[in-house]
Structure formats: C-alpha cells, structure tokens
Short mmCIF file of C-alpha atoms in Angstrom, two decimals:
data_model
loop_
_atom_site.label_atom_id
_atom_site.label_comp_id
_atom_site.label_asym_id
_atom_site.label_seq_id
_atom_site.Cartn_x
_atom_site.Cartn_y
_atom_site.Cartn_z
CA UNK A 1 6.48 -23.99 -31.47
CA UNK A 2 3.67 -24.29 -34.02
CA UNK A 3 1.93 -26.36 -32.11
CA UNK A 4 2.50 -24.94 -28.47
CA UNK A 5 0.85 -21.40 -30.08
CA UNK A 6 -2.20 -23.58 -31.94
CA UNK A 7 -2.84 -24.70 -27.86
CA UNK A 8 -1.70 -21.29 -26.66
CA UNK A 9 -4.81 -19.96 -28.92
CA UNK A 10 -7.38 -22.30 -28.19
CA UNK A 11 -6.55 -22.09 -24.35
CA UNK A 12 -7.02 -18.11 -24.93
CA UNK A 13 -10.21 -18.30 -27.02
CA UNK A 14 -11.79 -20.30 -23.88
CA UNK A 15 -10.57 -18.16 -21.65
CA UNK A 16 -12.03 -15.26 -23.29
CA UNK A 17 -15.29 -17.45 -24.27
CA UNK A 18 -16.23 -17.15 -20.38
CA UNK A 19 -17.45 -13.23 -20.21
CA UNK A 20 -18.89 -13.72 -16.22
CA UNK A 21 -15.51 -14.54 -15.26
CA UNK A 22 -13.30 -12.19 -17.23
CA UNK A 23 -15.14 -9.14 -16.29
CA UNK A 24 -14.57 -10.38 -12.42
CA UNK A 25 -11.39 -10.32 -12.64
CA UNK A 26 -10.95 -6.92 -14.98
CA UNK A 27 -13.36 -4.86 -13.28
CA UNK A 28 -11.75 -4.79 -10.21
CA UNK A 29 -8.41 -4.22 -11.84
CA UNK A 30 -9.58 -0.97 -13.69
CA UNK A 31 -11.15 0.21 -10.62
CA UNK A 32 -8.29 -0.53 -8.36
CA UNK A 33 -6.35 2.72 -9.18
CA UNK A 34 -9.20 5.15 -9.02
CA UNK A 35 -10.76 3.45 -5.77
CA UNK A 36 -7.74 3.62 -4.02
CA UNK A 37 -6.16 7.30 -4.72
CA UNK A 38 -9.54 8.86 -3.96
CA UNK A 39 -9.67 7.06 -0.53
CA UNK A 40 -5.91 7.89 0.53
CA UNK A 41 -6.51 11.55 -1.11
CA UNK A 42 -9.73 12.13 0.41
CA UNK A 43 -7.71 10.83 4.19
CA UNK A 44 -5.23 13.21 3.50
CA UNK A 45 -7.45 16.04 2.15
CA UNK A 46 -9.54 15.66 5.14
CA UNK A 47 -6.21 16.25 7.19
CA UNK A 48 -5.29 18.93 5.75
CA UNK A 49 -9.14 20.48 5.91
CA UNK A 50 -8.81 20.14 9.62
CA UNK A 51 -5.22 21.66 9.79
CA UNK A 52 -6.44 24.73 7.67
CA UNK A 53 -9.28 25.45 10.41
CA UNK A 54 -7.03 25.46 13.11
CA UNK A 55 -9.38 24.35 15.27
CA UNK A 56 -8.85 23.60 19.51
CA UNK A 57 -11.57 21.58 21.80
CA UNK A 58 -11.02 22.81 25.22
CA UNK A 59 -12.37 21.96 28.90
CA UNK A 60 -11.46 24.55 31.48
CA UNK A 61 -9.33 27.60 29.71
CA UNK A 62 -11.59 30.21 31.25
CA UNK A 63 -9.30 28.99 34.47
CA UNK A 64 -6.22 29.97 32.55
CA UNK A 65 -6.26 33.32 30.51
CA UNK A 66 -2.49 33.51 29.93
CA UNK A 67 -3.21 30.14 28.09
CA UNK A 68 -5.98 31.62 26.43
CA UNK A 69 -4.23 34.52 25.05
CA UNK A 70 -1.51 32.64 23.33
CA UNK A 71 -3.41 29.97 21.61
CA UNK A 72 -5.48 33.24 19.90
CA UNK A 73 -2.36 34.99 19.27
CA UNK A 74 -1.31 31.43 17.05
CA UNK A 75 -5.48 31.99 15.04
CA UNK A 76 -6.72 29.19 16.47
CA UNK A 77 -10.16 28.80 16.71
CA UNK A 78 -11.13 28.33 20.13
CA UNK A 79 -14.02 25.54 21.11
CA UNK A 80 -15.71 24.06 23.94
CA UNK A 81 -15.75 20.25 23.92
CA UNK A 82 -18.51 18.17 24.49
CA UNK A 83 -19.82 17.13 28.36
CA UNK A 84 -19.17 13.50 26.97
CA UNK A 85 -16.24 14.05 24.91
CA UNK A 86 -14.28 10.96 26.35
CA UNK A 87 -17.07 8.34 25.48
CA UNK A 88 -17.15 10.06 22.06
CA UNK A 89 -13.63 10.02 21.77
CA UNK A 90 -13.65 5.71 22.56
CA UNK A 91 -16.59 5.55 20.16
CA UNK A 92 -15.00 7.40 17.48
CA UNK A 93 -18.21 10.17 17.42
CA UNK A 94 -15.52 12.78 18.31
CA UNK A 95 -12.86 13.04 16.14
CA UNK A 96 -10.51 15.56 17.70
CA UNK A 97 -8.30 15.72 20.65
CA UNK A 98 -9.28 17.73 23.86
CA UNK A 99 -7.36 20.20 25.75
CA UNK A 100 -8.34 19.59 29.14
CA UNK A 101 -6.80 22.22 31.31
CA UNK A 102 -6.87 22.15 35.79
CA UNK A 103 -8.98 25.19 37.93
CA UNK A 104 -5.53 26.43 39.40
CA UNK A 105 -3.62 26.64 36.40
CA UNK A 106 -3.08 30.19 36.46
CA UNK A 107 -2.28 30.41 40.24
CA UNK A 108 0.02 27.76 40.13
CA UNK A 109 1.81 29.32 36.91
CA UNK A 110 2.03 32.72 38.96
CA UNK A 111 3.55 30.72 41.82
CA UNK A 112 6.06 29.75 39.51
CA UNK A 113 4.77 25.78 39.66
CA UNK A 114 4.34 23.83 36.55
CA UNK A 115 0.68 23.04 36.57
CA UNK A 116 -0.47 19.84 34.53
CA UNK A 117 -2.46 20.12 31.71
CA UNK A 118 -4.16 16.78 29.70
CA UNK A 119 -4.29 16.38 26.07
CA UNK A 120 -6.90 13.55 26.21
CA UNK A 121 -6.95 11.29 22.84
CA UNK A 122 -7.54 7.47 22.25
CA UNK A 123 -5.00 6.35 20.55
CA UNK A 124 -7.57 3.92 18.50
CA UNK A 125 -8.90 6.76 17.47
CA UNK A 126 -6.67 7.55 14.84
CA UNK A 127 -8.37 10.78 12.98
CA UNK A 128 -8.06 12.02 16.99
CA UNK A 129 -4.43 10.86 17.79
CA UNK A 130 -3.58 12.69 14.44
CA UNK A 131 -4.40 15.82 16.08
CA UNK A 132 -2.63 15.64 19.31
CA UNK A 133 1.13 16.81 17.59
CA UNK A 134 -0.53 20.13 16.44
CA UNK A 135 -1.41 20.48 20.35
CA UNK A 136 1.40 18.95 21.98
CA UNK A 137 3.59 21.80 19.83
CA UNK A 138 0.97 24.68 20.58
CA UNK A 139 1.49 23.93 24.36
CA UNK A 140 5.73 23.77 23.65
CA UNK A 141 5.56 27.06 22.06
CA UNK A 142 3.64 28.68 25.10
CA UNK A 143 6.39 26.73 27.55
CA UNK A 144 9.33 28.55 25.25
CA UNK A 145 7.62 31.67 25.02
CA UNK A 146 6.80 31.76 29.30
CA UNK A 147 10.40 30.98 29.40
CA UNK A 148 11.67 33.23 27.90
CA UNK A 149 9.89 36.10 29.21
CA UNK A 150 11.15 34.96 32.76
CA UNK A 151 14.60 35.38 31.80
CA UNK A 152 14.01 38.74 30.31
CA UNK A 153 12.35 40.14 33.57
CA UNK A 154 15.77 38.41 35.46
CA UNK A 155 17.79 40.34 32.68
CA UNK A 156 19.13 37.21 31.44
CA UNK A 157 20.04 36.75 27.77
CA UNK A 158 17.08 34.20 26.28
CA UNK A 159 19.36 32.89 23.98
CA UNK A 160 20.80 30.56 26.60
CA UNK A 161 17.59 28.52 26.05
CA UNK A 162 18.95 27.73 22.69
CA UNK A 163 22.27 27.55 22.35
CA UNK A 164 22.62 26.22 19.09
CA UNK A 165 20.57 26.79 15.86
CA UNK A 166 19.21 23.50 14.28
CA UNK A 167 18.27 23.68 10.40
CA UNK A 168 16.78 20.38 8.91
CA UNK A 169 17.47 19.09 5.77
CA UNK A 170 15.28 16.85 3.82
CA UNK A 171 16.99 14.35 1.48
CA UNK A 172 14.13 12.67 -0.32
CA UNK A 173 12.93 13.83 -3.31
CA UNK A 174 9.12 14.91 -4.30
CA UNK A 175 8.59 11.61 -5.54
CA UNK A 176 9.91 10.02 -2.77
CA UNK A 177 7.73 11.87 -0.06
CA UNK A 178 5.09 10.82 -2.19
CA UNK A 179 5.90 6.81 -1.92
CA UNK A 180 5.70 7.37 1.60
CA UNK A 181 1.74 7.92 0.91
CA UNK A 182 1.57 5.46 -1.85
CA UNK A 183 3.46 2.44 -0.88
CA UNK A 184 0.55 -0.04 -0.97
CA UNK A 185 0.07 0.43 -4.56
CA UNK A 186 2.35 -2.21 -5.83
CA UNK A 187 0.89 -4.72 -3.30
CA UNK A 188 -2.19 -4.25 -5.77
CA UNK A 189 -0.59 -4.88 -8.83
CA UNK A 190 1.39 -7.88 -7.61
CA UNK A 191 -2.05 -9.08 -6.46
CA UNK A 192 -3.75 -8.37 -9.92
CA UNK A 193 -0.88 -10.67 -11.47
CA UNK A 194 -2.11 -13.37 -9.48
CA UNK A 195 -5.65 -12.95 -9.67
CA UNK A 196 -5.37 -12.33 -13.09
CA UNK A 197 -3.53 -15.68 -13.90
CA UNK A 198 -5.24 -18.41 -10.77
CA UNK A 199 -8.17 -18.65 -13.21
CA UNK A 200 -7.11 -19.52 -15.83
CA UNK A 201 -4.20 -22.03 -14.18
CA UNK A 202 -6.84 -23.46 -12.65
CA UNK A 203 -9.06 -24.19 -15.40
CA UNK A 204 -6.37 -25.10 -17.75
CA UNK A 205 -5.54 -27.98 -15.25
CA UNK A 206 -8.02 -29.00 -12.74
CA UNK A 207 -10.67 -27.40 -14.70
CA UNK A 208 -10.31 -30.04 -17.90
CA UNK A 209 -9.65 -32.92 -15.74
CA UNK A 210 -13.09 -32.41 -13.81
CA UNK A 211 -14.66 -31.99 -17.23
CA UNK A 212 -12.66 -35.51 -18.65
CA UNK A 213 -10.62 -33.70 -21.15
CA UNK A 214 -7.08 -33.50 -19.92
CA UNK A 215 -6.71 -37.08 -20.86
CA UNK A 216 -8.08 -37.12 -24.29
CA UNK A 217 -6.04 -34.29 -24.83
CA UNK A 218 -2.81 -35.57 -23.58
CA UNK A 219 -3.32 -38.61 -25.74
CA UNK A 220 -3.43 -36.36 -29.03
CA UNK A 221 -0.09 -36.69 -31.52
CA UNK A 222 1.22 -33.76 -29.67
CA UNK A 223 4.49 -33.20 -27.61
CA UNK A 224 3.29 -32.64 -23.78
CA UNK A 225 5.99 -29.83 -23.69
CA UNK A 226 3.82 -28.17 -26.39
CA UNK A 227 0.79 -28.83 -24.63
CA UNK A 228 2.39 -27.38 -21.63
CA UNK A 229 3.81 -24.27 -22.79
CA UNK A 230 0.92 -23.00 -25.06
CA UNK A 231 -1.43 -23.62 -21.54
CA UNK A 232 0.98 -21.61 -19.62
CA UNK A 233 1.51 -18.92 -22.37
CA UNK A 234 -2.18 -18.52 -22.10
CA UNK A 235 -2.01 -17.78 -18.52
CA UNK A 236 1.09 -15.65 -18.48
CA UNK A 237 -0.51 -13.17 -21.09
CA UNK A 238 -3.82 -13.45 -18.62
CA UNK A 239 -1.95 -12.24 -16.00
CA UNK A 240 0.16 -9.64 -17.61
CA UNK A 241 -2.97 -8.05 -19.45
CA UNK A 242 -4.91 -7.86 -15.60
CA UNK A 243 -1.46 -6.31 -14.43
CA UNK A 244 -1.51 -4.00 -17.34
CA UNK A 245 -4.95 -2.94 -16.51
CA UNK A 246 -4.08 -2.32 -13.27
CA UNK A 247 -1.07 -0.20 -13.86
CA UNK A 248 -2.87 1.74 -16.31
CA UNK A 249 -5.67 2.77 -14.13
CA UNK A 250 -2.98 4.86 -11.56
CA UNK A 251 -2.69 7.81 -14.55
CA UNK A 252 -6.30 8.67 -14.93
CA UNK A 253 -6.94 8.54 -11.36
CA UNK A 254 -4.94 10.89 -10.50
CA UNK A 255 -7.33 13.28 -11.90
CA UNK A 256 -9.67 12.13 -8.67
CA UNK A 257 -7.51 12.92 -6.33
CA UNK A 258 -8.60 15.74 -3.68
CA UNK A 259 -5.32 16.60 -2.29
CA UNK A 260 -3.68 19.12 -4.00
CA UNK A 261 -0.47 18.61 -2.16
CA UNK A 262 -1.03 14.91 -2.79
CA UNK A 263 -1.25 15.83 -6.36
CA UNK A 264 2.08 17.91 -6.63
CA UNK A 265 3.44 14.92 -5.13
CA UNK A 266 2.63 11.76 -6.68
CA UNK A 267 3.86 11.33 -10.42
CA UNK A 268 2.48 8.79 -12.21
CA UNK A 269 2.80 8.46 -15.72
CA UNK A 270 3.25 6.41 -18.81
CA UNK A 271 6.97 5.84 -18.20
CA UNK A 272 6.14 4.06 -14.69
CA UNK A 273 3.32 2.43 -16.20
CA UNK A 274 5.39 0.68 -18.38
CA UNK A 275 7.95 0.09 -15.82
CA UNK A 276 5.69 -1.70 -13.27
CA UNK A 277 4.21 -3.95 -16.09
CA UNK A 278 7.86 -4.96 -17.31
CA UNK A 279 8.62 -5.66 -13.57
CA UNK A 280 5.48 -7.94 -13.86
CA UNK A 281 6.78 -10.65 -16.53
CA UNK A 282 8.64 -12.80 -14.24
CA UNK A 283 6.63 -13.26 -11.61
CA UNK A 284 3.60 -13.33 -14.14
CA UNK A 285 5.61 -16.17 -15.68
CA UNK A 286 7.06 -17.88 -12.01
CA UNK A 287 3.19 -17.77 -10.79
CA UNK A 288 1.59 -18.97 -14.02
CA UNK A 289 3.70 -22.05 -13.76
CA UNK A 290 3.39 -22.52 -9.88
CA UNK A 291 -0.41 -22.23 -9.69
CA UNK A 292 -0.60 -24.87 -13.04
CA UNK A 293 2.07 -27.23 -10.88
CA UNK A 294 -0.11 -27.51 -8.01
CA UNK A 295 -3.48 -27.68 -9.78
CA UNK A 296 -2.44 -30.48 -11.96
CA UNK A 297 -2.73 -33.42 -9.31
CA UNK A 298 -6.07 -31.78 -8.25
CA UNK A 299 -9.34 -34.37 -9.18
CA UNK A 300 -11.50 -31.15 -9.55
CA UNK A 301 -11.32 -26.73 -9.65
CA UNK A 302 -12.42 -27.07 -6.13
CA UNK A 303 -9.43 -28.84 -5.34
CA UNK A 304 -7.51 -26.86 -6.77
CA UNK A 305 -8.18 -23.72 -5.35
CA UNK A 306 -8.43 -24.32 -2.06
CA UNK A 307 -4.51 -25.71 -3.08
CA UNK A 308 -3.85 -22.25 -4.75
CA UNK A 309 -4.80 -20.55 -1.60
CA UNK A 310 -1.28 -20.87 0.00
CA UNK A 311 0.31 -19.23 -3.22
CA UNK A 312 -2.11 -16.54 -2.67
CA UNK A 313 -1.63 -16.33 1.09
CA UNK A 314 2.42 -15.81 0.36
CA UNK A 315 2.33 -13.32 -2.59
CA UNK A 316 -0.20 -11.01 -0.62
CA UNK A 317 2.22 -11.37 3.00
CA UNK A 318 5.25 -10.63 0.87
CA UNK A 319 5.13 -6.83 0.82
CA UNK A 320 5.20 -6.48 4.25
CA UNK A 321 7.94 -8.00 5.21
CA UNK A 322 9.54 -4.46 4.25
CA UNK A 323 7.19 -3.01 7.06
CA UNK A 324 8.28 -5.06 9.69
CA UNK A 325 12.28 -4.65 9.10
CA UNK A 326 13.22 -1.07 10.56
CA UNK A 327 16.75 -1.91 8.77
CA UNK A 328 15.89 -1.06 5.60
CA UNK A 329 15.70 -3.16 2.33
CA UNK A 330 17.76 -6.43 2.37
CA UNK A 331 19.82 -7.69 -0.79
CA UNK A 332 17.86 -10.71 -0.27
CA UNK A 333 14.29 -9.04 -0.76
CA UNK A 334 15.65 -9.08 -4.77
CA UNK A 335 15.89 -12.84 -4.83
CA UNK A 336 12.05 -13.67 -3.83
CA UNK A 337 8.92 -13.35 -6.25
CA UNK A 338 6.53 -10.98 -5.23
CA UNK A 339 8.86 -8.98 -2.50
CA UNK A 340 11.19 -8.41 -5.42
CA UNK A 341 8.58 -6.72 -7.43
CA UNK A 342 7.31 -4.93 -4.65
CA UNK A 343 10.99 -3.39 -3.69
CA UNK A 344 11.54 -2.80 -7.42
CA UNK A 345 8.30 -0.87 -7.82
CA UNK A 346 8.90 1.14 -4.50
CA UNK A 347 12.08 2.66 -6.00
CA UNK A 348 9.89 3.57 -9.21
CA UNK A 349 7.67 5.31 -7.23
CA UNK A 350 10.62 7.25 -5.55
CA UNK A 351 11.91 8.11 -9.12
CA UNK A 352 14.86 6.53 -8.62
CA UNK A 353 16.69 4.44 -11.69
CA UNK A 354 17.08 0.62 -11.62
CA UNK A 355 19.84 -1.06 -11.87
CA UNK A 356 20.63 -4.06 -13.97
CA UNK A 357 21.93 -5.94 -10.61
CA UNK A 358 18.65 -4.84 -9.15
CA UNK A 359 16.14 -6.72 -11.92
CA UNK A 360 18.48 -9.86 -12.21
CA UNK A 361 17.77 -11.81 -9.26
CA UNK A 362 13.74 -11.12 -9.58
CA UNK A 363 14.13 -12.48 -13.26
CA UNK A 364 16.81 -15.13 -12.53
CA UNK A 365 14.48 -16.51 -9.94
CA UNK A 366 11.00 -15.36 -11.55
CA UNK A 367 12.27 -17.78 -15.14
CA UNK A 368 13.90 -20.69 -12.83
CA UNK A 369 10.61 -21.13 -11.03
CA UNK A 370 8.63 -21.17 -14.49
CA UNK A 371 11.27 -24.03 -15.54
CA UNK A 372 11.05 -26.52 -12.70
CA UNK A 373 7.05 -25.47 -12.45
CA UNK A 374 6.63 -26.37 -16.24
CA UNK A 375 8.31 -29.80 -16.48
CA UNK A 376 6.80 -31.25 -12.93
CA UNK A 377 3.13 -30.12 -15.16
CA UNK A 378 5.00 -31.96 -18.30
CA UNK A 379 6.13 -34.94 -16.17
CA UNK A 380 2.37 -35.13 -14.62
CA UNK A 381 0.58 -35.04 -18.14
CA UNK A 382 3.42 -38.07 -19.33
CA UNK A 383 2.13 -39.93 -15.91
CA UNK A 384 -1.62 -39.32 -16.82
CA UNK A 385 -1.11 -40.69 -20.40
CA UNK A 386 0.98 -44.06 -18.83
CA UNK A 387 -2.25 -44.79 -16.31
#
C-alpha cells in the first residue's frame, strides 16, 4: 500500500503539473450549474412572462363579436396578427399562435351551425405550439358557456352538461414537480465523472507509453498491482473532485435563477450535494478502470482516445433510456453504470429517500467492473515487462 500511494502521488502531482488541461476540464464543471439553471429558468420565466400578458393574435374577430366579447370578458389582450404571420410562424420570427377566425362565423353561430375556427401554430415552433393550450381552452370555455346559455333559453337545467364534478389530485411533491424541470442535471454530473477522469486514464496509460516510460517504469522493483492501483487512485480522485465541482455549482446557481416559481420549486442544497457525489464513487471507480483497460494496448494518446470514445458515447446515451420507456423505471436500470446513477439521482431530486437495495446493485456492479478493469491493466503491464 506504501508503494501504490508513493505512485498514487506522483501520478497526481503530474496531473496537477499540467494547468492548460486542468482548468479545461474544471471550468466547465463550475460553470455547468449556473449555465444551465439560468437557461431552463430564463425558458420558463419567459413562459410565464407571456402567460401573465394574456396576450391573443387574431385574424378576422371583427366577423365574430360574440367571440370578441368573451375573450375580453377572460382580460385578454386582444391583437391583430401580422399579414405574414404563417411564414413568420415556419421561420420562428413569430412566436405566438394565431386565432384565425371565418367571415360567417357569427351567422352561422346564429343559425345554430358550428362554424370552424383555426388555431394556426407550427408545431416546430415550439415557443408557438406552447401557446396553443391557453387558446384551445379559451375557445372550450366560450363552447361551455354558448351551451349553456342555450339550455337556459330552452328552460333546461345546465347541469346536465356536467353531470359529475371532477376534482384532481396531485400526488407529487414540490420537489418532485420540480425534477420534472430539472431532470437533465444528473446527465451533467455523470458526464463530469467521465470527463473528469478520460484525461488522466489516458495519460496514465497511452500517454507514458508514447513518451517511452511505461516500460522503464514497469521494470522498477515494484509490484504491477501497486503500480496499477496508485494510477487508478489518481484518476478516481480526478474524477470525483470534477464531479464534486459539478455538484457544488447547482447551490449557488440557484441564486440566478429568474423563475420565481422555478425557485419555490427546485431545492438544492448541501444534503443533495453530498448525495449526488457519494452516488458518484462507483462509477468514478468502474470508469477510471475501464478507460485505463482500453488505453493500455493503445501505441499513443491519440489512440487512445479515439478508443475512449465508445465509453463516452454509452455513459452520455444512458440517461435516456428512461425517456424512451413510458413504463416507468426498470429494476434493471440499478444494475448498469451511468443509468444507475442517473435513476438514483432522479429520486434525490424528487426528495425521496434511498434505499439500501436501491445503491447495491450500482456499487456491486460499479466495484466488479473496477476489479476485472484493474487486473486486465495489471496483466498488460506483466506482458509489457515479458516482451
């Protein structure tokens, strides 16, 4: 052990020595959690801007003052849309909905027809598809409200029109509304693990046998397990430090964010900072080992990281395998690195408690990985030495 921490200190040192590349890879990690809560605040600020003006773009309501009368009585603000607003709306210019309503839409309602009014949108035109609920219930609550005044004048009772009373009844907690918002924050911290620990892996490895001195240092009186697990201590702590970073950087920025109902919301403090980094130390250790296994047979860092690039091609595809399974979590996301974490740190974010039977698998798997990663890197340096 003496001699895995003398290696696990001089493979530090180096890694510190090189300034350029350290701040690379920390920069981004302190800036991660600022960056990305002002963008998703300022989104959902912006939203909720838009809701607060209660603002309509119409074509054509002078043809229907009935219409007209209702959508004033509900303080919206009433506004004529642009000549061009469908080429605005494809080119994302325009950024609300339009109300597009037909010349005989007040004779036809007298009649007692159903004229046809268009709420025109572009669905890739998201900020614009956003606003077409607000409209689509503005134009239900007329419908109930014409309704319902028809039966009156017959002298029938309007509660026919709804004979039952439906209440909802929102399970989730605060924190758990907020997650919905939130979710791709542990996707970031997963990714800082890995970012944190490829260069250093890389250089530990492939790095000192393009420079010529993975042999010579092979051949020293030292056991290659030694050797081994001071590189990949070195990495690990690499990793966890960038992860810590990154964790950390969550609770100051939610000072930034703009949303004040995003704010209320999301609850981010010390006690989930600590709980994503724990989270962290297997698959800080499982990765550490994996990226050092397949770097080790690599003649230069080149080599090696266009090698790494499938590692970092999984880790980053993991998390969304939860987006693309309407059943819900699986017991089986537990049991594989980086989807584990990203479950794990989900039901943090919800403020829900973990379970023992939860963390298991992710660390079961997370330390097995590190094992059979570690002695193929052992078993490579003995080969090295026989050639």
């Amino acid at each position: 052990m003496r001699q895995a921490f003398i290696v696990f200190a001089k493979e530090l040192t180096d890694a510190l020595r090189d300034r350029r590349t350290l701040l690379r890879i920390l920069v981004p990690a302190v800036l991660m959690g600022p960056l990305l809560l002002s963008a998703l605040s300022g989104l959902i600020a912006s939203l909720e801007e838009r809701a607060d003006k209660r603002e309509i773009l119409v074509v054509g309501l002078d043809a229907a003052p009935t219409l007209k009368n209702f959508i004033e009585r509900q303080t919206f603000t009433i506004k004529p849309a642009p000549p061009d607003y469908e080429a605005r709306l494809r080119t994302t210019k325009l950024l609300e909905p339009v109300l597009v309503v037909p010349k005989d839409f007040e004779a036809k309602l007298l009649a007692g027809e159903a004229p046809t009014v268009e709420i025109v949108s572009d669905s890739a035109n998201q900020r614009a598809a956003a606003g077409v609920g607000p409209i689509r219930g503005l134009l239900q609550g007329f419908n109930r409200e014409r309704a319902m005044l028809n039966l009156a004048l017959r002298g029938v009772s309007t509660e026919l029109l709804e004979p039952i009373d439906v209440e909802e009844r929102d399970l989730a907690s605060v924190q758990a509304r907020a997650a919905r918002l939130t979710s791709i924050i542990p996707m970031f911290v997963i990714m800082a693990v890995l970012y944190g620990a490829l260069t250093a892996a890389l250089d530990s490895t492939a790095g000192e046998r393009e420079r010529g001195s993975l042999e010579p240092l092979v051949m020293n009186p030292v056991p290659h397990g030694a050797l081994v697990v001071g590189k990949w201590g070195a990495v690990a702590l690499l990793g966890m430090a960038v992860a810590l970073l990154s964790s950390a950087s969550f609770v100051p920025a939610q000072w930034l964010l703009k949303s004040d109902s995003l704010q209320a919301m999301f609850q981010f403090g010390p006690v989930e900072m600590l709980a994503f980094w724990l989270l962290q130390i297997p698959l800080a250790a499982g990765l550490s080992a994996l990226l050092m296994a397949l770097a080790i047979r690599s003649k230069t860092f080149k080599e090696a990281q266009a090698g790494s690039a499938l590692v970092i091609t999984a880790v980053s595809l993991m998390p969304m395998v939860s987006l693309f399974n309407p059943g819900g979590d699986a017991p089986w996301y537990l049991w594989v690195p980086g989807l584990a974490q990203n479950t794990l740190m989900l039901q943090v974010l919800k403020g829900e408690t973990l379970r023992w039977a939860q963390v298991l698998p992710g660390m079961l798997v997370g330390f097995a990985l590190t094992a059979v990663a570690l002695f193929y890197v052992a078993r490579s340096m003995r080969a090295a030495v026989a050639r």
